[in-house]
Amino acid sequence: MKRISILMLALGLSCVRAHRVNKHKPWIETSYHGIITENTDVVLLDPPLVALDKDAPVPYAGEICGFHVQGLSAPFVAVVLNSTSGEGQLRARGPVDCESHRDFTFIIQAHDCGTGPEGRGEKRSHKAAVHVQVGDVNEFPPVFGQLEYHGSVTEGKVFDSILQVQASDQDCSPQYSQICNYQITSHDTAFAIDRNGNIRNTESLSFDQKSHYKIRVTAFDCGQKRAALDAVVHIHVKPVCKPGWQGWNKLVDYEPGTGSKLLFPKMHLETCEGSVSWIRTTVDLESGGDGRGCDRQSYSERSLQKLCGASSGSTDLLPAPSGAFNWTATLVTESGRDSDLTYQFDGRQAAKIPDWAVPQNLTDQFTITTWMKHGPSPGQRAEKETLLCNSDKTEMNRHHYSLYVHNCRLVFLLRTDYTHTHSFRPAEFHWKLEQICDKEWHYYVISVDFPVVTLYVDGVTYDPYLVTDDWPIHSSQIDVQLTVGACWQGGEVSKAKFTQYFRGSLSGLTIRPGKIESQTIISCLQACKEGLDITSLESLGPRIKFHLNPAQSLVVMEGEDLEQMNGALRKVSYINSRQFPSMGARHLRISTAVQCFGEDVCISVPDIEAAVMVMQPSEPRITITGVEHMTIPASDLALGLSLFRDLHIISTVTKSDEPTNTDHRSVVLKEITHNLDYCDIIVLGEELKAGLESLELQHSALLGKHLEYANSSTGMSIYGVDSISHYTEVIRQVRYQSRQAVDSVRTFRLTCSELNGRYTSDQYTLQVRIKQRMFFCIHTKPRL
């Protein structure tokens, strides 16, 4: 009895132990990656599917009884291969298809066998992510997009590509879905095909020998499976024809002052019997020699701003060298007297703007304008190329504002100082445009209405693609230096020097503080008085569309009717409304694109290079007449003497009179009316004595006129584009004042100019003899 009790006690203790033996959960990896080839059922996992249990080798508790796959869209099941070692295998429930599903992601868990044969008290492992990719099998052959192709080739020519065939493959992997090769299956052909399906002829073909070729083409995917069906390619040989424009002259003469002149009155397009469905023609005129707005060959930027109604107060930083405006004298100008205001910078030239000429009061509103021609910078690491820079003159090297080009990007820097704000503010504005490095002239306007900075290029608005902020500059007593063509480095170096040189061409660089110009004025400033025109717009035809750009240098016409297009092009004319246009050739380029029915582009029309030759205009002769000698008492000079009260300015041109029955054509002088752009009164001999002598002009004399003046001890300059009569009226009001009671002689010389010095007057000289007292006499030169 005692033994039975002990046995029962032992059994009881073992039962208790059995309930406590399954202490641990199975362990598996946290994630698995697998691959299964489509149409198979076993997944190859990395790492292998193995579950471990720390309860081993205890039966049941240390054994693995199963794996659970969680995920409704996962067509997989996991089976246990060995419960003791925990090895398992992932299998597909059915066939998997790569083309319908390329990968699967689901959850898997392992569970042990619990505490006994019934599986009670089982423990589950953590959840692991399984990613299974479906491997592709090369099931599908390539299929051509169309089974027949048509192309054409002109006889006698070998083409790089006549047409392109294209096949595709439905397999899911890059290896089996990509087309790796095309092949011509026809024998003895004069054609070849490349891996992209482009068919070319290997020899020139003859229309007379054979006008039509029929070849077969097959395709192979990258698994070398061949297309089930070949494509048939029809290639037609066309007889020799030279499509292009006919009936045009390479050189068209233009006589100034004759209005508009038709450029192509007999022109027509030969299409070699091609059936044209659409045609577009572009006529591009390169006006003048430098490609800028044409009036820039005539007037300064400052004068043009007045003519276009821009606000006053602008400073021309690149004026023509003269008297006080002499800082551009050392710069290199482009050749030709019509381009005296165009400066070339080769990375070695720059100019300092005198302190008295530097624009003041640049606060939150101002405008910078310039014409610029610039190309890509040499070398891989391009440096900054400065157009305009305002930097410390000494001690430090701070840039207060600057405009520069860097890696074909235009950058405008504007640093405020602590007198305005102590906060982080926009400081650098970046634009990336093709025009900056295309080696062509473009008109740039930087319009500042802080914190908004807008760029206009040829009248089109561009916002910056990047704006970077910076702290304001600390206030200091350091003077600043404004420069053009480079930046002045006055501090942080042993010797002050220029740096960040500009390479390109500039013209009309101005700064105007305090006013933002309208887009209408900006468009006027870049406008041109010569260009293309279309006569009789009403007769162009209802199906012709045309576009004439604002500069009138580009005409684009398109339509579907060839004859209407021929008629429209015959109406394109050249017009030049400048009174004295620059003599020389204006180059023309005509480019054409043609489409035919059923084809994208059926013929290639060669571009046409032509020119309009502007003949030499009748040059004006500007003549100044008036009193040449004066003798006056010194007492009369205290209130001022009107030096030129008898002044007369006339302009004449040489004209050929019509011939009569008895004599040949005769030459006559004809007085004409035109504008002047400056008149200089120069003091010959000693300069005017400060505080004792001066030239005076009341500002009221300039009211209602496009004129300004500058005064110094060496003379007076009156400038601006205005009529001869207005200039005469203003100059007559110039007074000479003197407080000297001594006998002396003063000599003044007057010259006037039109078209920025292209036409200058004769030199008119006036000698004033000053006596303490006596009579005065006047000697007058007869008028012409």
mmCIF file of C-alpha atoms in Angstrom, residues 336-537:
data_model
loop_
_atom_site.group_PDB
_atom_site.id
_atom_site.type_symbol
_atom_site.label_atom_id
_atom_site.label_comp_id
_atom_site.label_asym_id
_atom_site.label_seq_id
_atom_site.Cartn_x
_atom_site.Cartn_y
_atom_site.Cartn_z
ATOM 1 C CA GLY A 336 31.869 100.257 -86.632
ATOM 2 C CA ARG A 337 30.760 103.748 -85.802
ATOM 3 C CA ASP A 338 27.170 102.577 -85.330
ATOM 4 C CA SER A 339 28.257 100.483 -82.362
ATOM 5 C CA ASP A 340 30.179 103.024 -80.322
ATOM 6 C CA LEU A 341 27.952 102.266 -77.337
ATOM 7 C CA THR A 342 28.689 98.519 -77.444
ATOM 8 C CA TYR A 343 31.571 97.431 -75.233
ATOM 9 C CA GLN A 344 33.490 94.154 -75.382
ATOM 10 C CA PHE A 345 34.892 92.596 -72.214
ATOM 11 C CA ASP A 346 37.457 89.804 -72.563
ATOM 12 C CA GLY A 347 38.137 89.195 -68.884
ATOM 13 C CA ARG A 348 40.723 91.954 -68.537
ATOM 14 C CA GLN A 349 38.824 95.250 -68.840
ATOM 15 C CA ALA A 350 36.704 97.006 -66.259
ATOM 16 C CA ALA A 351 35.718 100.559 -65.372
ATOM 17 C CA LYS A 352 35.293 102.483 -62.124
ATOM 18 C CA ILE A 353 32.273 104.762 -61.977
ATOM 19 C CA PRO A 354 33.182 108.181 -60.508
ATOM 20 C CA ASP A 355 31.581 108.905 -57.153
ATOM 21 C CA TRP A 356 29.677 111.891 -58.549
ATOM 22 C CA ALA A 357 28.048 109.680 -61.215
ATOM 23 C CA VAL A 358 27.008 106.827 -58.899
ATOM 24 C CA PRO A 359 23.197 106.633 -58.544
ATOM 25 C CA GLN A 360 22.020 107.389 -55.023
ATOM 26 C CA ASN A 361 18.996 106.422 -52.937
ATOM 27 C CA LEU A 362 18.829 102.802 -54.047
ATOM 28 C CA THR A 363 16.352 101.573 -51.460
ATOM 29 C CA ASP A 364 13.503 99.137 -51.998
ATOM 30 C CA GLN A 365 12.585 100.235 -55.533
ATOM 31 C CA PHE A 366 14.912 100.600 -58.509
ATOM 32 C CA THR A 367 15.526 99.227 -61.990
ATOM 33 C CA ILE A 368 18.679 97.942 -63.712
ATOM 34 C CA THR A 369 18.647 97.586 -67.511
ATOM 35 C CA THR A 370 21.284 96.323 -69.927
ATOM 36 C CA TRP A 371 21.837 94.645 -73.259
ATOM 37 C CA MET A 372 24.094 91.603 -72.931
ATOM 38 C CA LYS A 373 25.664 89.070 -75.290
ATOM 39 C CA HIS A 374 27.341 86.196 -73.466
ATOM 40 C CA GLY A 375 28.539 82.672 -74.176
ATOM 41 C CA PRO A 376 29.522 79.701 -71.993
ATOM 42 C CA SER A 377 32.550 80.309 -69.802
ATOM 43 C CA PRO A 378 35.759 78.415 -70.659
ATOM 44 C CA GLY A 379 36.952 75.646 -68.375
ATOM 45 C CA GLN A 380 35.121 73.205 -66.158
ATOM 46 C CA ARG A 381 35.055 75.410 -63.057
ATOM 47 C CA ALA A 382 33.574 78.664 -64.261
ATOM 48 C CA GLU A 383 34.173 81.749 -62.128
ATOM 49 C CA LYS A 384 31.713 84.520 -61.419
ATOM 50 C CA GLU A 385 31.553 87.099 -64.219
ATOM 51 C CA THR A 386 30.485 90.479 -62.891
ATOM 52 C CA LEU A 387 28.497 92.961 -64.967
ATOM 53 C CA LEU A 388 27.909 95.452 -62.173
ATOM 54 C CA CYS A 389 29.293 95.557 -58.640
ATOM 55 C CA ASN A 390 29.109 97.927 -55.686
ATOM 56 C CA SER A 391 31.722 96.892 -53.091
ATOM 57 C CA ASP A 392 33.841 98.344 -50.310
ATOM 58 C CA LYS A 393 36.510 100.666 -51.635
ATOM 59 C CA THR A 394 39.008 99.866 -48.848
ATOM 60 C CA GLU A 395 39.532 97.762 -45.713
ATOM 61 C CA MET A 396 36.863 95.123 -46.319
ATOM 62 C CA ASN A 397 35.565 93.181 -49.313
ATOM 63 C CA ARG A 398 31.792 93.317 -48.891
ATOM 64 C CA HIS A 399 29.555 93.340 -51.956
ATOM 65 C CA HIS A 400 26.576 95.601 -51.336
ATOM 66 C CA TYR A 401 24.842 94.831 -54.624
ATOM 67 C CA SER A 402 26.008 93.180 -57.815
ATOM 68 C CA LEU A 403 24.786 91.561 -61.006
ATOM 69 C CA TYR A 404 26.832 88.645 -62.275
ATOM 70 C CA VAL A 405 26.781 85.475 -64.401
ATOM 71 C CA HIS A 406 27.872 82.131 -62.972
ATOM 72 C CA ASN A 407 27.592 78.822 -64.853
ATOM 73 C CA CYS A 408 25.067 80.302 -67.305
ATOM 74 C CA ARG A 409 22.923 81.554 -64.440
ATOM 75 C CA LEU A 410 22.156 85.209 -63.861
ATOM 76 C CA VAL A 411 22.447 86.206 -60.209
ATOM 77 C CA PHE A 412 21.453 89.495 -58.599
ATOM 78 C CA LEU A 413 22.859 90.216 -55.128
ATOM 79 C CA LEU A 414 21.241 92.848 -52.906
ATOM 80 C CA ARG A 415 22.474 93.208 -49.309
ATOM 81 C CA THR A 416 20.577 95.554 -47.013
ATOM 82 C CA ASP A 417 22.246 97.187 -44.026
ATOM 83 C CA TYR A 418 21.311 97.329 -40.379
ATOM 84 C CA THR A 419 19.856 100.804 -40.731
ATOM 85 C CA HIS A 420 16.882 99.220 -42.499
ATOM 86 C CA THR A 421 16.377 95.953 -40.619
ATOM 87 C CA HIS A 422 17.997 93.427 -38.302
ATOM 88 C CA SER A 423 16.204 90.390 -39.737
ATOM 89 C CA PHE A 424 17.129 87.662 -42.219
ATOM 90 C CA ARG A 425 16.124 88.932 -45.689
ATOM 91 C CA PRO A 426 16.230 87.780 -49.315
ATOM 92 C CA ALA A 427 19.687 88.595 -50.685
ATOM 93 C CA GLU A 428 20.449 86.523 -53.805
ATOM 94 C CA PHE A 429 18.096 85.970 -56.744
ATOM 95 C CA HIS A 430 18.989 83.309 -59.328
ATOM 96 C CA TRP A 431 17.700 82.739 -62.874
ATOM 97 C CA LYS A 432 18.686 79.890 -65.188
ATOM 98 C CA LEU A 433 17.848 80.720 -68.832
ATOM 99 C CA GLU A 434 19.145 79.558 -72.205
ATOM 100 C CA GLN A 435 19.479 83.176 -73.343
ATOM 101 C CA ILE A 436 22.274 83.853 -70.851
ATOM 102 C CA CYS A 437 24.790 81.702 -72.754
ATOM 103 C CA ASP A 438 23.457 81.558 -76.344
ATOM 104 C CA LYS A 439 25.940 84.165 -77.679
ATOM 105 C CA GLU A 440 23.090 86.401 -78.860
ATOM 106 C CA TRP A 441 22.007 89.883 -77.791
ATOM 107 C CA HIS A 442 19.177 90.048 -75.266
ATOM 108 C CA TYR A 443 17.640 92.906 -73.311
ATOM 109 C CA TYR A 444 17.624 92.369 -69.520
ATOM 110 C CA VAL A 445 15.640 94.396 -67.000
ATOM 111 C CA ILE A 446 16.013 93.741 -63.254
ATOM 112 C CA SER A 447 12.959 95.283 -61.583
ATOM 113 C CA VAL A 448 13.341 95.555 -57.797
ATOM 114 C CA ASP A 449 10.293 96.090 -55.601
ATOM 115 C CA PHE A 450 11.819 94.527 -52.519
ATOM 116 C CA PRO A 451 11.414 91.769 -51.506
ATOM 117 C CA VAL A 452 10.115 90.947 -55.026
ATOM 118 C CA VAL A 453 12.709 90.993 -57.819
ATOM 119 C CA THR A 454 11.504 90.371 -61.385
ATOM 120 C CA LEU A 455 13.598 89.739 -64.465
ATOM 121 C CA TYR A 456 12.472 90.750 -67.960
ATOM 122 C CA VAL A 457 14.352 89.201 -70.896
ATOM 123 C CA ASP A 458 13.353 90.645 -74.264
ATOM 124 C CA GLY A 459 10.108 91.823 -72.670
ATOM 125 C CA VAL A 460 9.178 88.400 -71.186
ATOM 126 C CA THR A 461 8.846 88.060 -67.396
ATOM 127 C CA TYR A 462 10.861 85.471 -65.448
ATOM 128 C CA ASP A 463 10.645 84.829 -61.700
ATOM 129 C CA PRO A 464 13.808 83.593 -59.924
ATOM 130 C CA TYR A 465 14.069 79.833 -59.545
ATOM 131 C CA LEU A 466 16.079 80.277 -56.347
ATOM 132 C CA VAL A 467 16.113 82.986 -53.676
ATOM 133 C CA THR A 468 18.603 82.760 -50.813
ATOM 134 C CA ASP A 469 18.447 84.800 -47.617
ATOM 135 C CA ASP A 470 21.233 86.518 -45.710
ATOM 136 C CA TRP A 471 21.799 88.840 -42.762
ATOM 137 C CA PRO A 472 22.066 92.579 -43.417
ATOM 138 C CA ILE A 473 25.513 94.147 -43.695
ATOM 139 C CA HIS A 474 26.879 95.864 -40.592
ATOM 140 C CA SER A 475 26.891 99.610 -41.000
ATOM 141 C CA SER A 476 30.315 101.228 -41.353
ATOM 142 C CA GLN A 477 32.012 104.378 -42.599
ATOM 143 C CA ILE A 478 33.799 102.604 -45.464
ATOM 144 C CA ASP A 479 33.321 104.217 -48.865
ATOM 145 C CA VAL A 480 32.041 102.033 -51.688
ATOM 146 C CA GLN A 481 33.172 101.682 -55.310
ATOM 147 C CA LEU A 482 30.766 101.029 -58.200
ATOM 148 C CA THR A 483 32.364 99.160 -61.116
ATOM 149 C CA VAL A 484 31.330 97.730 -64.484
ATOM 150 C CA GLY A 485 32.916 94.613 -66.005
ATOM 151 C CA ALA A 486 34.455 93.330 -62.757
ATOM 152 C CA CYS A 487 34.264 93.725 -58.976
ATOM 153 C CA TRP A 488 36.606 95.956 -56.965
ATOM 154 C CA GLN A 489 38.449 94.157 -54.179
ATOM 155 C CA GLY A 490 39.706 96.903 -51.918
ATOM 156 C CA GLY A 491 40.234 94.877 -48.736
ATOM 157 C CA GLU A 492 41.622 91.527 -47.652
ATOM 158 C CA VAL A 493 44.436 91.823 -50.228
ATOM 159 C CA SER A 494 47.840 93.475 -50.149
ATOM 160 C CA LYS A 495 46.973 95.592 -53.173
ATOM 161 C CA ALA A 496 43.484 96.621 -54.302
ATOM 162 C CA LYS A 497 42.513 95.163 -57.646
ATOM 163 C CA PHE A 498 39.690 94.105 -59.952
ATOM 164 C CA THR A 499 38.378 90.550 -59.706
ATOM 165 C CA GLN A 500 35.605 88.366 -61.202
ATOM 166 C CA TYR A 501 36.008 89.834 -64.696
ATOM 167 C CA PHE A 502 33.166 89.657 -67.210
ATOM 168 C CA ARG A 503 33.572 88.007 -70.617
ATOM 169 C CA GLY A 504 31.040 89.169 -73.181
ATOM 170 C CA SER A 505 29.497 92.349 -74.569
ATOM 171 C CA LEU A 506 27.393 94.992 -72.824
ATOM 172 C CA SER A 507 25.468 98.040 -73.915
ATOM 173 C CA GLY A 508 23.012 100.478 -72.352
ATOM 174 C CA LEU A 509 23.735 99.577 -68.715
ATOM 175 C CA THR A 510 21.632 101.930 -66.571
ATOM 176 C CA ILE A 511 20.328 102.208 -63.021
ATOM 177 C CA ARG A 512 17.154 104.119 -62.219
ATOM 178 C CA PRO A 513 16.251 104.490 -58.508
ATOM 179 C CA GLY A 514 12.810 104.887 -57.023
ATOM 180 C CA LYS A 515 10.525 103.795 -59.877
ATOM 181 C CA ILE A 516 9.434 100.501 -61.427
ATOM 182 C CA GLU A 517 8.756 100.738 -65.160
ATOM 183 C CA SER A 518 5.719 99.216 -66.842
ATOM 184 C CA GLN A 519 5.993 96.349 -69.290
ATOM 185 C CA THR A 520 4.843 98.705 -72.065
ATOM 186 C CA ILE A 521 7.889 100.917 -71.544
ATOM 187 C CA ILE A 522 10.171 97.875 -71.289
ATOM 188 C CA SER A 523 8.820 96.609 -74.627
ATOM 189 C CA CYS A 524 9.404 100.040 -76.181
ATOM 190 C CA LEU A 525 13.026 100.048 -75.002
ATOM 191 C CA GLN A 526 13.795 96.835 -76.879
ATOM 192 C CA ALA A 527 11.744 97.679 -79.963
ATOM 193 C CA CYS A 528 13.193 97.951 -83.449
ATOM 194 C CA LYS A 529 12.368 100.353 -86.272
ATOM 195 C CA GLU A 530 13.322 97.871 -88.940
ATOM 196 C CA GLY A 531 11.916 94.429 -89.426
ATOM 197 C CA LEU A 532 9.547 92.174 -91.289
ATOM 198 C CA ASP A 533 6.002 93.066 -92.246
ATOM 199 C CA ILE A 534 3.086 91.377 -93.987
ATOM 200 C CA THR A 535 1.289 93.422 -96.608
ATOM 201 C CA SER A 536 -2.429 92.892 -97.164
ATOM 202 C CA LEU A 537 -3.210 90.660 -94.193
#
